Short mmCIF file of C-alpha atoms in Angstrom, two decimals:
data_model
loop_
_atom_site.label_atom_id
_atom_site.label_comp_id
_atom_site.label_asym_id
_atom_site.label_seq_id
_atom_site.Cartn_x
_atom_site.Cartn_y
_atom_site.Cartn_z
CA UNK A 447 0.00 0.00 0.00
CA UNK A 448 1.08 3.48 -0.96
CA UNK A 449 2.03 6.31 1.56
CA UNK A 450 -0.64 8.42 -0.16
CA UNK A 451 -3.24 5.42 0.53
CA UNK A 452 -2.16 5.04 4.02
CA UNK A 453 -2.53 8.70 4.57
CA UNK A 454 -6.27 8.66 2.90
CA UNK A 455 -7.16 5.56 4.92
CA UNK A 456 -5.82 6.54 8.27
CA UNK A 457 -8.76 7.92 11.07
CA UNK A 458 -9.77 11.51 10.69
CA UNK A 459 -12.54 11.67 13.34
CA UNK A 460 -10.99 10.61 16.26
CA UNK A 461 -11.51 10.79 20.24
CA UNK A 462 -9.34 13.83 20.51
CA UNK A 463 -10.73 15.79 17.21
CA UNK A 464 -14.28 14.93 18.81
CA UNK A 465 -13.17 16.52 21.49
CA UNK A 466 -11.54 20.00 19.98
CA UNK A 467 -14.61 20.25 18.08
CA UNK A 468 -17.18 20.11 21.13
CA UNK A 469 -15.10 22.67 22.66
CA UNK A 470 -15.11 25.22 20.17
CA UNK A 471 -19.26 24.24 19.59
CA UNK A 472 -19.68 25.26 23.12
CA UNK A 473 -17.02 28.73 22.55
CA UNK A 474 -19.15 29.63 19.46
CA UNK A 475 -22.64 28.72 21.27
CA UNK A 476 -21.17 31.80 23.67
CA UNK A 477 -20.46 33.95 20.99
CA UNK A 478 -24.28 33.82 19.89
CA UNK A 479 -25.65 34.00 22.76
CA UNK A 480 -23.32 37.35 22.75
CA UNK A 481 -24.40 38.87 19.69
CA UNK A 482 -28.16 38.47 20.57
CA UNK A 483 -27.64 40.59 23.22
CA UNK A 484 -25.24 43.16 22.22
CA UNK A 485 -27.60 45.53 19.88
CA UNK A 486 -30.65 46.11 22.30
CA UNK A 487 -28.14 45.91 25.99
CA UNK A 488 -25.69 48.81 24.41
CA UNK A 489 -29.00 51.10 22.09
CA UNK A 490 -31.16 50.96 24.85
CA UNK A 491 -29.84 49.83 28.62
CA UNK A 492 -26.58 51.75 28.23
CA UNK A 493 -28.35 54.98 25.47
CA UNK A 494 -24.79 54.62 23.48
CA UNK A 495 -27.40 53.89 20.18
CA UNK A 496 -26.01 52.61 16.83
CA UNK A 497 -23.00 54.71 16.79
CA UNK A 498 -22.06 52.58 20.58
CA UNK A 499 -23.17 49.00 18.62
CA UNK A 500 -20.69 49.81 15.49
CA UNK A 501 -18.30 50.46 17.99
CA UNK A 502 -18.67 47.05 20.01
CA UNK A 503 -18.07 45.57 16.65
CA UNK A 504 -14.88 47.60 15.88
CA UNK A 505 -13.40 46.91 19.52
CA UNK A 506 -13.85 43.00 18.77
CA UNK A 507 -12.26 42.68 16.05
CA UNK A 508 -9.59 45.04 16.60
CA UNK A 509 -8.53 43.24 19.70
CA UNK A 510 -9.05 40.05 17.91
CA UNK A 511 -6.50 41.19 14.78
CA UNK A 512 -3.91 42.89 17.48
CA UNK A 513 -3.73 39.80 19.48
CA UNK A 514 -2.78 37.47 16.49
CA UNK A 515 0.81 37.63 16.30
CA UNK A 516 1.17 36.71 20.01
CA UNK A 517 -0.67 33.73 19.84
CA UNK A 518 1.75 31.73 17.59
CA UNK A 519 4.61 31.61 19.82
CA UNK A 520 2.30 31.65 23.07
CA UNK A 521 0.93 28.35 21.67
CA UNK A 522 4.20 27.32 21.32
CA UNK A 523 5.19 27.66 24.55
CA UNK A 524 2.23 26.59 26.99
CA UNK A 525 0.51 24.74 24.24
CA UNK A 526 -2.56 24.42 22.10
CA UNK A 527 -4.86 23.47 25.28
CA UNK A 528 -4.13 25.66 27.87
CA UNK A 529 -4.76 28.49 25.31
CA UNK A 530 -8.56 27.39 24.54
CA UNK A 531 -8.85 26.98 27.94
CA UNK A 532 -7.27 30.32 28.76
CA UNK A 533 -9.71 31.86 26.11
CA UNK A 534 -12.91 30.21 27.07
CA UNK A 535 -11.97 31.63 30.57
CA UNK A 536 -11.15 35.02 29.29
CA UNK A 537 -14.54 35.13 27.49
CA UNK A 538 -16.13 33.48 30.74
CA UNK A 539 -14.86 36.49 32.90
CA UNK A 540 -15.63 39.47 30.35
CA UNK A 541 -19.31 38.05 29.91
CA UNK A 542 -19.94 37.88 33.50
CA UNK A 543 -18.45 41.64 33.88
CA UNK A 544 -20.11 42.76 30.73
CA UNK A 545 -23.80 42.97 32.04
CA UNK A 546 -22.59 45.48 35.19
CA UNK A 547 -21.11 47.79 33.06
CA UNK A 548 -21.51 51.21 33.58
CA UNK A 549 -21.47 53.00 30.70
CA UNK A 550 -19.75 52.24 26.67
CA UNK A 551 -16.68 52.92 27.47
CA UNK A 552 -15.90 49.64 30.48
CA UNK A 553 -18.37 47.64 27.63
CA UNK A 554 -16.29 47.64 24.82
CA UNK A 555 -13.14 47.31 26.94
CA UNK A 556 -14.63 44.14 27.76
CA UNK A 557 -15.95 43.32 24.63
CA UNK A 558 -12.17 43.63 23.82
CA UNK A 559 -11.53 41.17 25.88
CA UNK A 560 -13.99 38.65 24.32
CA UNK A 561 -12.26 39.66 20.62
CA UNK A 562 -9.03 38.42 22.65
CA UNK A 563 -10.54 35.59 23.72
CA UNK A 564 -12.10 34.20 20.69
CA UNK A 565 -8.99 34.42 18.44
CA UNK A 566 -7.64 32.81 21.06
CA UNK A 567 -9.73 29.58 21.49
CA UNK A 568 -10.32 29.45 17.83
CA UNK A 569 -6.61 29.84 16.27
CA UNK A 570 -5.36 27.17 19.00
CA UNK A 571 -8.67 25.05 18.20
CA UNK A 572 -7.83 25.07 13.99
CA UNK A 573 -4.01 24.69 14.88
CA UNK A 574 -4.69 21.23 16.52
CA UNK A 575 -7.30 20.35 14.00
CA UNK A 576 -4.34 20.62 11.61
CA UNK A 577 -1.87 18.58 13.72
CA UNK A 578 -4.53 15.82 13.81
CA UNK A 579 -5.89 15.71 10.22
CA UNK A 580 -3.68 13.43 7.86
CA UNK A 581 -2.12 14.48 5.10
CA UNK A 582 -4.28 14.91 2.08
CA UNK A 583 -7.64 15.20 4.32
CA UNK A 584 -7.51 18.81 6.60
CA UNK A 585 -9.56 20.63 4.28
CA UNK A 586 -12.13 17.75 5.07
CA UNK A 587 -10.57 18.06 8.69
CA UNK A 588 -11.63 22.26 8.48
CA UNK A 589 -14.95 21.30 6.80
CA UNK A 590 -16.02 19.26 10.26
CA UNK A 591 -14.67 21.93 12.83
CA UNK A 592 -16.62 24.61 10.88
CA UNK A 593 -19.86 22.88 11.44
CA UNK A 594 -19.06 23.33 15.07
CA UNK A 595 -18.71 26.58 14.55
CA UNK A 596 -22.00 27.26 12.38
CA UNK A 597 -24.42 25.40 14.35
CA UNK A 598 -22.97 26.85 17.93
CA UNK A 599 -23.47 30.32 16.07
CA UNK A 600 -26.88 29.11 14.91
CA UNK A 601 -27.95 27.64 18.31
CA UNK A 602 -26.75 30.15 20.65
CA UNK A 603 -28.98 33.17 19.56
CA UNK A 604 -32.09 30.99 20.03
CA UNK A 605 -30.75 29.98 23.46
CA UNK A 606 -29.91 33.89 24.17
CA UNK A 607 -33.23 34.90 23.03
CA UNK A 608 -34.60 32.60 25.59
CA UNK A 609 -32.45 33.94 28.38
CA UNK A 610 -33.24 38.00 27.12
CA UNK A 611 -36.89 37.74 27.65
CA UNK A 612 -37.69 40.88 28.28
CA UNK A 613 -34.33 42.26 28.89
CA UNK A 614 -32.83 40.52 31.79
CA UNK A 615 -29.36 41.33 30.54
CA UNK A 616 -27.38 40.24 33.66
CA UNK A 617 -28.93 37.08 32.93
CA UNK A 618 -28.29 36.35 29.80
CA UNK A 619 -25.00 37.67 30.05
CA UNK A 620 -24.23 35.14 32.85
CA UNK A 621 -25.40 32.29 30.96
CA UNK A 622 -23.56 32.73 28.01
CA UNK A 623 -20.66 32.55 30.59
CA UNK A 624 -21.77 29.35 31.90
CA UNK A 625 -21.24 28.07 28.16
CA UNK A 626 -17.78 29.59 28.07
CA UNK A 627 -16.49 27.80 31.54
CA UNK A 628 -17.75 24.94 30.61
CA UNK A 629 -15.91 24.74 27.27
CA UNK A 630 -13.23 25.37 29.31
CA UNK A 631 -13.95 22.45 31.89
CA UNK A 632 -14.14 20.31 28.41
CA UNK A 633 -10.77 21.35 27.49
CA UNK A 634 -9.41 19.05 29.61
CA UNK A 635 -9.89 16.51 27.08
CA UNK A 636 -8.44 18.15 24.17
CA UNK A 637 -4.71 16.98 23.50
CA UNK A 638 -1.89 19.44 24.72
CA UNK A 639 -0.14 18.65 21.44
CA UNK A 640 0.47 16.55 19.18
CA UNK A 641 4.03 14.69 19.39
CA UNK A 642 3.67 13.65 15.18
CA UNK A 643 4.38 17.70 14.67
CA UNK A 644 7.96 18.11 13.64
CA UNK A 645 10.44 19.66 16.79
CA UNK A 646 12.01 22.81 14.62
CA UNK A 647 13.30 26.20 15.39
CA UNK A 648 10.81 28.69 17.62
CA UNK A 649 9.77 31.45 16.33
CA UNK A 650 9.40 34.62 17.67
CA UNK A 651 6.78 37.28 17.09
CA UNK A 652 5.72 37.92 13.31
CA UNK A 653 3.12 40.66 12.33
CA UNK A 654 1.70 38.56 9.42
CA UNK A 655 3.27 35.03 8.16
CA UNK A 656 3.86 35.36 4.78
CA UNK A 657 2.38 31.79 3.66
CA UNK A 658 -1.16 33.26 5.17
CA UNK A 659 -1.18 36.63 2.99
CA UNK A 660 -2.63 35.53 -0.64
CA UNK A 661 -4.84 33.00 0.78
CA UNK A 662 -6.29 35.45 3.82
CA UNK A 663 -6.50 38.01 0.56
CA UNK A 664 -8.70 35.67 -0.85
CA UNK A 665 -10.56 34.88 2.92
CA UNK A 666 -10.69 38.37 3.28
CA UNK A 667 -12.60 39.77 -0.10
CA UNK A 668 -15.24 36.43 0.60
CA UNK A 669 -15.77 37.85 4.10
CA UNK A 670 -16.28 41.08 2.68
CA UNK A 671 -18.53 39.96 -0.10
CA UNK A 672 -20.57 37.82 2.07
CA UNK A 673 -21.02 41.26 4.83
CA UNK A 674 -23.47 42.37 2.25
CA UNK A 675 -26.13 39.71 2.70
CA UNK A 676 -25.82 39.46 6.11
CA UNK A 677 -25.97 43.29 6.77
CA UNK A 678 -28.94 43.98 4.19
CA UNK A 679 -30.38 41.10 3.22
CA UNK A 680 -33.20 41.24 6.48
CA UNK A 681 -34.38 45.02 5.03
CA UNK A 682 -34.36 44.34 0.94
CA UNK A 683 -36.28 41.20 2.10
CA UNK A 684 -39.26 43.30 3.54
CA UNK A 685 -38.99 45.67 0.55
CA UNK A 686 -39.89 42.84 -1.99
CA UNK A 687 -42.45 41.56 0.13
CA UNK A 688 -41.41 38.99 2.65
CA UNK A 689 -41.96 38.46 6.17
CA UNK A 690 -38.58 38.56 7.00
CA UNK A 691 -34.91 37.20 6.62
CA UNK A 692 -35.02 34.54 9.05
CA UNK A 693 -35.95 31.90 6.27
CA UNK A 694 -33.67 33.12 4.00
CA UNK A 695 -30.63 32.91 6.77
CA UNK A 696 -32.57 29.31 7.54
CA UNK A 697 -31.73 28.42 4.08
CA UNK A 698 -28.01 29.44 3.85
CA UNK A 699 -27.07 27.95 6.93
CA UNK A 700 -28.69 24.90 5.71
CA UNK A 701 -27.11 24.71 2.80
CA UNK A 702 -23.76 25.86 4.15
CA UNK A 703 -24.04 22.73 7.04
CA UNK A 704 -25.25 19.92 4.35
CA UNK A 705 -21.86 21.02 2.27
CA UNK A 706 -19.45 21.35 5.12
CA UNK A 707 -21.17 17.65 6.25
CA UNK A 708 -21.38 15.86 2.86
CA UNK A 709 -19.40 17.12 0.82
CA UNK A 710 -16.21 18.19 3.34
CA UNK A 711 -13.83 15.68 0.89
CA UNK A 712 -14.75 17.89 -2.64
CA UNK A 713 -11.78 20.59 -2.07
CA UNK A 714 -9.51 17.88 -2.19
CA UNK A 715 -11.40 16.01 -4.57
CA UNK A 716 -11.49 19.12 -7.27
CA UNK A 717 -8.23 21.22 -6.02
CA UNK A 718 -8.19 23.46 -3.73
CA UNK A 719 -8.40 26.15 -6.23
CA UNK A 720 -11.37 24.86 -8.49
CA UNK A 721 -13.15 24.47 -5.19
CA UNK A 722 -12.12 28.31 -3.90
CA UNK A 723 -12.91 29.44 -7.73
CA UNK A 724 -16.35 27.70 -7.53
CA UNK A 725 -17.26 29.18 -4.21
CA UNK A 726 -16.30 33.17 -5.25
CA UNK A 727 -18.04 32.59 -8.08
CA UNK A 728 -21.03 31.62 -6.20
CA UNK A 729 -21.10 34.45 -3.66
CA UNK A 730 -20.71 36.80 -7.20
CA UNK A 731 -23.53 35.39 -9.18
CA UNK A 732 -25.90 35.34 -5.91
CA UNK A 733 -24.77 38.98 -4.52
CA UNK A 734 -25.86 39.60 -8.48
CA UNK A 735 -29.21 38.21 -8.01
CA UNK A 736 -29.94 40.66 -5.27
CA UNK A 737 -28.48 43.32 -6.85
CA UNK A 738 -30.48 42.88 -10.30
CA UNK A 739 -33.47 41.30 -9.27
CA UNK A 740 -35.73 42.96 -6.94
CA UNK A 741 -38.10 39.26 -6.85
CA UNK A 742 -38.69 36.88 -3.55
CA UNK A 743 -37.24 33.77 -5.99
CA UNK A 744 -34.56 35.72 -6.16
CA UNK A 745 -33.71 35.84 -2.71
CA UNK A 746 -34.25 32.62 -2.32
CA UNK A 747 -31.94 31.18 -4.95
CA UNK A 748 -29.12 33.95 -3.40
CA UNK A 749 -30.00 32.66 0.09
CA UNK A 750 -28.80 28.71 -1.50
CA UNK A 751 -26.10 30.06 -3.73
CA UNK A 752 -24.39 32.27 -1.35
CA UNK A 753 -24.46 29.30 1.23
CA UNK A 754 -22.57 27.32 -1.38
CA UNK A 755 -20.17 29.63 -2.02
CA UNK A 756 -19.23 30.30 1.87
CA UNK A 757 -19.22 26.82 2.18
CA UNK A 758 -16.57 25.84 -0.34
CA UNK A 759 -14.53 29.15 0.61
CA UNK A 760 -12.31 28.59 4.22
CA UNK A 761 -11.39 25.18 4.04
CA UNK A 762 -9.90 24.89 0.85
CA UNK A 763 -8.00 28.01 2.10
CA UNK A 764 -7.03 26.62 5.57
CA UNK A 765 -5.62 23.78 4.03
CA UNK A 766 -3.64 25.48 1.34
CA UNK A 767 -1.99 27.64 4.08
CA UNK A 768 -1.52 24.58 6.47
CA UNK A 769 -0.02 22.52 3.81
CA UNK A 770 2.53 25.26 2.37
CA UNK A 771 4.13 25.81 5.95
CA UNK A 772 6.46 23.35 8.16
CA UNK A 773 4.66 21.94 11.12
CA UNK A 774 6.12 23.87 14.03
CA UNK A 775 4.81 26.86 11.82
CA UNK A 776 1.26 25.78 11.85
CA UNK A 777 0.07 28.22 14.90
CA UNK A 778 1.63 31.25 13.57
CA UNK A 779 0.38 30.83 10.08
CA UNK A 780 -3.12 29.38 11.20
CA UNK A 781 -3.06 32.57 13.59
CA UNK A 782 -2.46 35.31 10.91
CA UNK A 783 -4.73 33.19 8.18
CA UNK A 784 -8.01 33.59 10.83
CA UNK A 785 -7.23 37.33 11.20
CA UNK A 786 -8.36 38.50 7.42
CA UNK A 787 -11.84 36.87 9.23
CA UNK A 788 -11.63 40.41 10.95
CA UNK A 789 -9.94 41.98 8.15
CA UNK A 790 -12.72 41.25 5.76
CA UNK A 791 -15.52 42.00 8.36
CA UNK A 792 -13.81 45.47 8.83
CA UNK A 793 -13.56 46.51 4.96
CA UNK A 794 -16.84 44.98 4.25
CA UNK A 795 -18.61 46.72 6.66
CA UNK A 796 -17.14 50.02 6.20
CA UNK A 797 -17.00 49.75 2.48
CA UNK A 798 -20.05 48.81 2.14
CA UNK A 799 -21.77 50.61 4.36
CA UNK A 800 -20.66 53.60 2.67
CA UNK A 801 -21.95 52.23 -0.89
CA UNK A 802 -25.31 51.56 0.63
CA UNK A 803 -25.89 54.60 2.36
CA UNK A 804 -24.93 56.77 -0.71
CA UNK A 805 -26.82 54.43 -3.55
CA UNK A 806 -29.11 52.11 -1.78
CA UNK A 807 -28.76 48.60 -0.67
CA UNK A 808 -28.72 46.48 -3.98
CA UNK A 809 -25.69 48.95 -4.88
CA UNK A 810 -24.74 47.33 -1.24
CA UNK A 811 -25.07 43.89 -3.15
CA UNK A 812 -23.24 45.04 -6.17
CA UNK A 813 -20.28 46.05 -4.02
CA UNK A 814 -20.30 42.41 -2.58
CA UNK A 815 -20.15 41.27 -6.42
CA UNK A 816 -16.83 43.09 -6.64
CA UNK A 817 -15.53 42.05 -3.44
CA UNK A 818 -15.51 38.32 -4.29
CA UNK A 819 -14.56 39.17 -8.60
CA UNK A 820 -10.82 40.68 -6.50
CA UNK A 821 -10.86 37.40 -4.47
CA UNK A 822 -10.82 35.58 -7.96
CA UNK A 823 -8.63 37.56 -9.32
CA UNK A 824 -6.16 37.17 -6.67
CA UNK A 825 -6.72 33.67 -6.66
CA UNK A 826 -5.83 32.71 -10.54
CA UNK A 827 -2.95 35.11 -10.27
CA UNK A 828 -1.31 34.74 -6.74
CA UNK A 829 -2.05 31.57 -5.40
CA UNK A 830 -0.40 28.59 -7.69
CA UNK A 831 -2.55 26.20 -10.00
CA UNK A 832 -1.56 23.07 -8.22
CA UNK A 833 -2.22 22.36 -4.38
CA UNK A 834 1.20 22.63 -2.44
CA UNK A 835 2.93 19.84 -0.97
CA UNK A 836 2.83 19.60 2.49
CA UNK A 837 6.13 20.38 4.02
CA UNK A 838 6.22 17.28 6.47
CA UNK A 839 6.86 13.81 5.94
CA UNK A 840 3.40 11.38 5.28
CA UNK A 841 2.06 11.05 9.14
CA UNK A 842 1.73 7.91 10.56
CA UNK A 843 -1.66 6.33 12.71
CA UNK A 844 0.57 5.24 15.68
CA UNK A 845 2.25 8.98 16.23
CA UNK A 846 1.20 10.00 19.85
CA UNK A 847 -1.01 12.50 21.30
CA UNK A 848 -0.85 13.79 24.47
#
């Protein structure tokens, strides 16, 4: 049997990636429960109104892109566990704060904190998803941890909603920090590290690692693209007669979760860059749909295309940025991959914003279109044709984890 077929048939979903992937569904089942609360606790308990909300959302991910560089070598050193745990505890302690503070200014220095947090948990969480996924099979390996990810996102503002009630803040606030320690308390079952990942040289603090810049381009300008449905989508829906967005969001998620589940092997099946092509392409022609076609079908077939195309778009990435680095790399590019999340979020929302506000929301949509046509570009002229090779040596099923 071949090296390549040993790697192929060797476990992917194992006791310990069970167990990184329950503790980032219970970090992300915080972070909804978060953002359910946010909007109405800072507009109308602390009178800070939608200036103080785009604020909250500019401390997060400020924090969350400043704290990146560190967590490489931190990782490094203590190791990818007692970071999540560190993060979910971080999170934990900010939450609980959160629903005594005073006034805007203590909020988003705790919100801060959370942004901290979260890159935290999540950049250790994908670093160890990469140490355990066999060569040939991480984008499947980023496919599975990302449906952690969506359905503690989709869960957790149902569960906050529940907790809000008529705004018992404090509550809900503490709750959501219940999640958070107890992702923490399930840590403890998540490997320290993983002895099959190379010994090299440590590396010190780097702003951005190069391997992540071209792909995170690419993360980026989908981010971006994809800011435009979530932001406008809910009001365009009610101006071509709908109810509301929630069945339209109902329908990308879906869509999104059956992808990520069933068809988590097709990056590797079709390249990584056919797949990332396919999915910019998708986010294009459905931001185009909204844009051109003021119709409820055409909301609905943008609500299933765009889901596609965010489905096939981060792990093909991931895995192109895992695979072109050596292993004791991994954090450190992994760290500075996950910021163009924030990046994107940040120039999507500010970009866009501005477009809409000047033109109107489908101009909103077009913006999206061009968002994701740059992410193309930058992917058939920047990132090469043919996946790279991974820079360690075939793993092997016996290598220990501890």
């Amino acid at each position: 049997m071949s090296n390549k077929d040993g790697a192929e048939r060797e476990r992917l979903v194992t006791g310990p990636f069970i167990a990184v992937t329950t503790a980032l569904f219970l970090q992300f089942m915080f972070v909804g429960m978060v953002i359910v609360i946010i909007p109405r606790f800072v507009e109308l308990h602390l009178e800070a109104g939608e200036l103080g909300i785009g604020l909250t959302l500019v401390a997060f991910a400020g924090a969350a892109v400043a704290c990146r560089p560190a967590i490489g070598p931190l990782s490094d050193r203590f190791g990818r566990r007692a970071l999540m745990r560190t993060g979910a505890l971080m999170c934990a302690a900010s939450a609980l704060l959160a629903g005594l503070s005073p006034n805007l200014g203590v909020f988003l220095a705790l919100r801060a904190v959370m942004g901290v947090g979260e890159a935290v948990v999540f950049v250790a969480a994908s670093s160890l998803i990469a140490d355990l996924s066999p060569e040939g099979r991480r984008a499947e390996g980023a496919s599975y941890l990302s449906v952690a990810v969506f359905t503690g996102v989709g869960i957790g503002p149902i569960v906050g909603e529940w907790f809000l009630g008529d705004d018992h803040y404090t509550r809900t606030f503490t709750a959501a920090a219940v999640f958070a320690v107890i992702g923490a308390i399930s840590v403890f079952r998540v490997p320290a590290r993983v002895d099959r990942v190379a010994d090299g040289p440590a590396r010190g603090f780097t702003l951005v690692h190069r391997a992540a810049i071209w792909p995170g381009a690419v993360l980026a300008c989908a981010i971006a693209s994809f800011a435009a449905f979530g932001a406008f989508i809910p009001d365009h829906a009610r101006s071509v007669g709908l109810a509301g967005a929630g069945g339209l969001f109902a329908v990308y998620s879906g869509i999104s979760l059956i992808i990520r589940i069933f068809g988590a092997r097709i990056p590797e099946m079709i390249g990584l860059r056919a797949s990332t092509t396919i999915a910019l392409v998708s986010l294009a022609v459905g931001l185009t749909l909204l844009a051109a076609v003021p119709s409820a079908w055409a909301l609905w077939a943008a609500a299933g295309v765009t889901g596609a195309g965010m489905a096939l778009n981060y792990p093909p990435l991931w895995a192109r940025v895992v695979d072109s680095v050596e292993p004791h790399e991994r954090t450190a590019a992994v760290s500075s991959f996950t910021m163009f999340f924030e990046v994107g979020n940040i120039v999507g929302g500010l970009s866009l914003g501005i477009v809409a506000e000047l033109a109107g929301k489908r101009s909103g949509f077009a913006g999206g279109v061009v968002m994701a046509l740059i992410g193309l570009v930058i992917v058939w002229t920047r990132l090469p044709g043919r996946n790279p090779v991974p820079a360690e040596p075939p793993t092997v099923p016996s290598a220990p984890i501890r």
